[in-house]
PDB file of C-alpha atoms in Angstrom:
ATOM      1  CA  MET A   1       0.000   0.000   0.000  1.00 66.00           C
ATOM      2  CA  LYS A   2       2.947   2.286   0.684  1.00 64.00           C
ATOM      3  CA  LYS A   3       4.088   1.890  -2.900  1.00 66.00           C
ATOM      4  CA  PHE A   4       0.666   2.836  -4.169  1.00 62.00           C
ATOM      5  CA  PHE A   5       0.674   5.947  -1.948  1.00 60.00           C
ATOM      6  CA  TYR A   6       4.097   6.998  -3.305  1.00 62.00           C
ATOM      7  CA  PHE A   7       2.854   6.398  -6.811  1.00 63.00           C
ATOM      8  CA  LEU A   8      -0.103   8.744  -6.246  1.00 61.00           C
ATOM      9  CA  LEU A   9       2.248  11.396  -4.849  1.00 65.00           C
ATOM     10  CA  ALA A  10       4.548  11.167  -7.868  1.00 65.00           C
ATOM     11  CA  LEU A  11       1.735  11.222 -10.442  1.00 61.00           C
ATOM     12  CA  PRO A  12       1.334  15.063 -10.502  1.00 66.00           C
ATOM     13  CA  LEU A  13       5.085  15.393 -11.093  1.00 62.00           C
ATOM     14  CA  VAL A  14       4.831  13.190 -14.169  1.00 61.00           C
ATOM     15  CA  PHE A  15       2.086  15.363 -15.666  1.00 60.00           C
ATOM     16  CA  ALA A  16       3.913  18.565 -14.729  1.00 58.00           C
ATOM     17  CA  ALA A  17       7.031  17.346 -16.497  1.00 54.00           C
ATOM     18  CA  CYS A  18       5.026  16.736 -19.679  1.00 55.00           C
ATOM     19  CA  GLU A  19       3.464  20.189 -19.682  1.00 58.00           C
ATOM     20  CA  ASN A  20       4.200  22.303 -22.777  1.00 63.00           C
ATOM     21  CA  THR A  21       6.455  25.170 -21.703  1.00 68.00           C
ATOM     22  CA  GLU A  22       6.795  26.824 -25.145  1.00 76.00           C
ATOM     23  CA  GLU A  23       5.156  30.190 -25.569  1.00 80.00           C
ATOM     24  CA  PRO A  24       2.586  30.342 -28.345  1.00 81.00           C
ATOM     25  CA  LYS A  25       3.870  31.908 -31.546  1.00 82.00           C
ATOM     26  CA  PRO A  26       2.185  35.168 -32.490  1.00 81.00           C
ATOM     27  CA  VAL A  27      -0.179  35.017 -35.440  1.00 82.00           C
ATOM     28  CA  VAL A  28       1.338  36.849 -38.395  1.00 81.00           C
ATOM     29  CA  LYS A  29      -1.252  38.321 -40.721  1.00 91.00           C
ATOM     30  CA  ASP A  30      -0.546  38.682 -44.415  1.00 94.00           C
ATOM     31  CA  PRO A  31      -0.076  42.229 -45.723  1.00 96.00           C
ATOM     32  CA  VAL A  32      -2.904  43.847 -47.686  1.00 97.00           C
ATOM     33  CA  LEU A  33      -2.366  46.528 -50.364  1.00 97.00           C
ATOM     34  CA  ASN A  34      -5.268  48.937 -50.900  1.00 97.00           C
ATOM     35  CA  VAL A  35      -5.409  51.357 -53.843  1.00 97.00           C
ATOM     36  CA  THR A  36      -8.374  53.738 -53.962  1.00 95.00           C
ATOM     37  CA  GLU A  37      -8.221  54.582 -57.664  1.00 94.00           C
ATOM     38  CA  THR A  38      -8.736  52.071 -60.472  1.00 96.00           C
ATOM     39  CA  THR A  39      -8.950  54.492 -63.437  1.00 97.00           C
ATOM     40  CA  LEU A  40      -7.757  58.082 -63.846  1.00 98.00           C
ATOM     41  CA  ASP A  41      -8.869  60.212 -66.825  1.00 98.00           C
ATOM     42  CA  PHE A  42      -6.907  63.146 -68.273  1.00 98.00           C
ATOM     43  CA  ASP A  43      -7.703  65.582 -71.040  1.00 97.00           C
ATOM     44  CA  ALA A  44      -5.313  66.109 -73.966  1.00 97.00           C
ATOM     45  CA  GLU A  45      -3.341  68.788 -72.088  1.00 97.00           C
ATOM     46  CA  GLY A  46      -2.254  66.238 -69.453  1.00 97.00           C
ATOM     47  CA  GLY A  47      -1.420  67.273 -65.905  1.00 97.00           C
ATOM     48  CA  ALA A  48      -0.554  65.976 -62.459  1.00 98.00           C
ATOM     49  CA  GLY A  49      -2.006  62.751 -61.084  1.00 97.00           C
ATOM     50  CA  VAL A  50      -2.262  61.245 -57.598  1.00 98.00           C
ATOM     51  CA  ILE A  51      -2.892  57.655 -56.504  1.00 98.00           C
ATOM     52  CA  ASN A  52      -3.853  57.056 -52.871  1.00 98.00           C
ATOM     53  CA  TYR A  53      -2.805  53.779 -51.269  1.00 98.00           C
ATOM     54  CA  SER A  54      -2.510  52.104 -47.886  1.00 97.00           C
ATOM     55  CA  VAL A  55      -0.866  48.939 -46.561  1.00 97.00           C
ATOM     56  CA  GLU A  56      -2.350  46.852 -43.768  1.00 97.00           C
ATOM     57  CA  ASN A  57      -0.111  44.479 -41.775  1.00 96.00           C
ATOM     58  CA  ALA A  58       3.046  46.037 -43.195  1.00 95.00           C
ATOM     59  CA  VAL A  59       6.224  43.945 -43.300  1.00 94.00           C
ATOM     60  CA  GLU A  60       9.380  45.636 -42.047  1.00 93.00           C
ATOM     61  CA  GLY A  61      11.793  46.368 -44.873  1.00 94.00           C
ATOM     62  CA  THR A  62       9.181  46.138 -47.644  1.00 96.00           C
ATOM     63  CA  GLU A  63       8.435  49.321 -49.606  1.00 97.00           C
ATOM     64  CA  VAL A  64       5.628  50.345 -51.969  1.00 98.00           C
ATOM     65  CA  GLU A  65       6.799  50.686 -55.567  1.00 98.00           C
ATOM     66  CA  ALA A  66       5.127  52.121 -58.674  1.00 98.00           C
ATOM     67  CA  THR A  67       6.053  51.504 -62.307  1.00 98.00           C
ATOM     68  CA  CYS A  68       4.696  52.463 -65.710  1.00 98.00           C
ATOM     69  CA  GLU A  69       6.004  51.465 -69.121  1.00 97.00           C
ATOM     70  CA  ALA A  70       4.430  54.418 -70.964  1.00 97.00           C
ATOM     71  CA  ASP A  71       6.905  57.216 -71.687  1.00 97.00           C
ATOM     72  CA  TRP A  72       4.140  59.839 -71.469  1.00 98.00           C
ATOM     73  CA  VAL A  73       3.610  59.073 -67.766  1.00 98.00           C
ATOM     74  CA  THR A  74       6.588  60.761 -66.100  1.00 97.00           C
ATOM     75  CA  ASP A  75       7.923  61.787 -62.670  1.00 97.00           C
ATOM     76  CA  LEU A  76       6.489  58.710 -60.935  1.00 97.00           C
ATOM     77  CA  THR A  77       7.190  59.212 -57.200  1.00 98.00           C
ATOM     78  CA  VAL A  78       6.157  57.113 -54.190  1.00 98.00           C
ATOM     79  CA  ALA A  79       5.733  58.828 -50.816  1.00 97.00           C
ATOM     80  CA  GLU A  80       2.576  59.029 -48.697  1.00 96.00           C
ATOM     81  CA  THR A  81       0.786  59.052 -52.068  1.00 98.00           C
ATOM     82  CA  ILE A  82       1.954  58.158 -55.554  1.00 98.00           C
ATOM     83  CA  THR A  83       2.330  61.208 -57.780  1.00 98.00           C
ATOM     84  CA  PHE A  84       3.038  61.423 -61.494  1.00 98.00           C
ATOM     85  CA  THR A  85       2.712  63.705 -64.509  1.00 98.00           C
ATOM     86  CA  VAL A  86       0.891  62.998 -67.757  1.00 98.00           C
ATOM     87  CA  THR A  87       2.415  64.870 -70.706  1.00 98.00           C
ATOM     88  CA  ALA A  88       0.258  66.553 -73.350  1.00 97.00           C
ATOM     89  CA  ASN A  89      -1.206  64.275 -76.010  1.00 96.00           C
ATOM     90  CA  GLU A  90      -0.371  65.781 -79.396  1.00 94.00           C
ATOM     91  CA  ALA A  91      -1.859  62.834 -81.297  1.00 94.00           C
ATOM     92  CA  GLU A  92      -5.394  62.673 -82.621  1.00 93.00           C
ATOM     93  CA  GLU A  93      -5.951  59.327 -80.881  1.00 96.00           C
ATOM     94  CA  ALA A  94      -6.673  58.696 -77.216  1.00 97.00           C
ATOM     95  CA  ARG A  95      -4.154  56.663 -75.272  1.00 98.00           C
ATOM     96  CA  GLU A  96      -4.113  54.410 -72.243  1.00 98.00           C
ATOM     97  CA  ALA A  97      -1.454  53.014 -69.904  1.00 98.00           C
ATOM     98  CA  ALA A  98      -1.252  51.111 -66.617  1.00 98.00           C
ATOM     99  CA  ILE A  99       0.582  52.119 -63.468  1.00 98.00           C
ATOM    100  CA  THR A 100       1.433  49.049 -61.406  1.00 98.00           C
ATOM    101  CA  VAL A 101       1.553  49.594 -57.644  1.00 98.00           C
ATOM    102  CA  GLY A 102       3.474  46.845 -55.883  1.00 98.00           C
ATOM    103  CA  TYR A 103       4.183  45.816 -52.305  1.00 97.00           C
ATOM    104  CA  GLY A 104       6.265  42.672 -51.949  1.00 96.00           C
ATOM    105  CA  GLU A 105       4.439  40.000 -53.946  1.00 96.00           C
ATOM    106  CA  LEU A 106       1.210  42.042 -54.035  1.00 97.00           C
ATOM    107  CA  SER A 107       0.302  44.341 -56.924  1.00 97.00           C
ATOM    108  CA  LYS A 108      -2.593  46.482 -58.104  1.00 97.00           C
ATOM    109  CA  SER A 109      -3.041  48.153 -61.469  1.00 98.00           C
ATOM    110  CA  VAL A 110      -4.354  51.688 -62.065  1.00 98.00           C
ATOM    111  CA  THR A 111      -5.423  52.576 -65.617  1.00 98.00           C
ATOM    112  CA  VAL A 112      -4.459  56.032 -66.895  1.00 98.00           C
ATOM    113  CA  LYS A 113      -6.552  57.259 -69.841  1.00 98.00           C
ATOM    114  CA  GLN A 114      -5.894  60.399 -71.840  1.00 98.00           C
ATOM    115  CA  SER A 115      -8.157  61.884 -74.481  1.00 97.00           C
ATOM    116  CA  ALA A 116      -6.905  62.836 -77.925  1.00 96.00           C
ATOM    117  CA  LYS A 117      -6.146  66.329 -79.132  1.00 91.00           C
ATOM    118  CA  GLU A 118      -9.209  67.697 -80.887  1.00 85.00           C
ATOM    119  CA  GLN A 119      -8.842  67.968 -84.655  1.00 73.00           C
ATOM    120  CA  GLY A 120      -7.711  71.401 -85.743  1.00 61.00           C
ATOM    121  CA  GLU A 121      -6.643  72.317 -82.224  1.00 51.00           C
ATOM    122  CA  GLU A 122      -3.206  73.867 -82.054  1.00 57.00           C
ATOM    123  CA  PRO A 123      -0.947  72.689 -79.271  1.00 55.00           C
ATOM    124  CA  LYS A 124      -0.629  75.162 -76.440  1.00 58.00           C
ATOM    125  CA  PRO A 125       2.814  76.767 -76.371  1.00 59.00           C
ATOM    126  CA  ASN A 126       4.947  76.376 -73.277  1.00 58.00           C
ATOM    127  CA  THR A 127       5.786  80.082 -73.218  1.00 54.00           C
ATOM    128  CA  PRO A 128       3.397  83.014 -73.642  1.00 56.00           C
ATOM    129  CA  VAL A 129       3.326  84.771 -77.019  1.00 53.00           C
ATOM    130  CA  PHE A 130       3.196  88.579 -77.082  1.00 53.00           C
ATOM    131  CA  GLU A 131       2.044  90.515 -80.125  1.00 58.00           C
ATOM    132  CA  ALA A 132       3.086  94.072 -80.796  1.00 56.00           C
ATOM    133  CA  VAL A 133       0.222  96.571 -80.990  1.00 57.00           C
ATOM    134  CA  THR A 134       0.665  99.860 -82.814  1.00 59.00           C
ATOM    135  CA  ALA A 135      -1.340 102.791 -81.550  1.00 56.00           C
ATOM    136  CA  VAL A 136      -2.331 105.608 -83.923  1.00 60.00           C
ATOM    137  CA  VAL A 137      -2.177 109.023 -82.266  1.00 51.00           C
TER     138      VAL A 137
END
């Protein structure tokens, strides 16, 4: 009976020794890339564009990037927003390009559309033109 009593006393020690002492690993959520614009429209004169984005569950060391293969979309800059410039469309046909916003393996596409120059419309000069006026006294 003594042996049985000692066995009962030792039983909690056996279960305590088998207890899992590892701390649970934190749950790591996958990052999410949000882009508020899907299509941006510009007239033939072009102009400045802005794309708003946000990243949920950001991964340290990973940056947002933006690329565009069209040469008429210039000055592509990523900061708190993505900014770019659309140059004037001198052609008589509309054009379209895609800006790809990437974050790690995630990517979203924003379509940039620009209307054509109206037929017969002269391109706007970059510098003002002054004409001489003669006054008759």
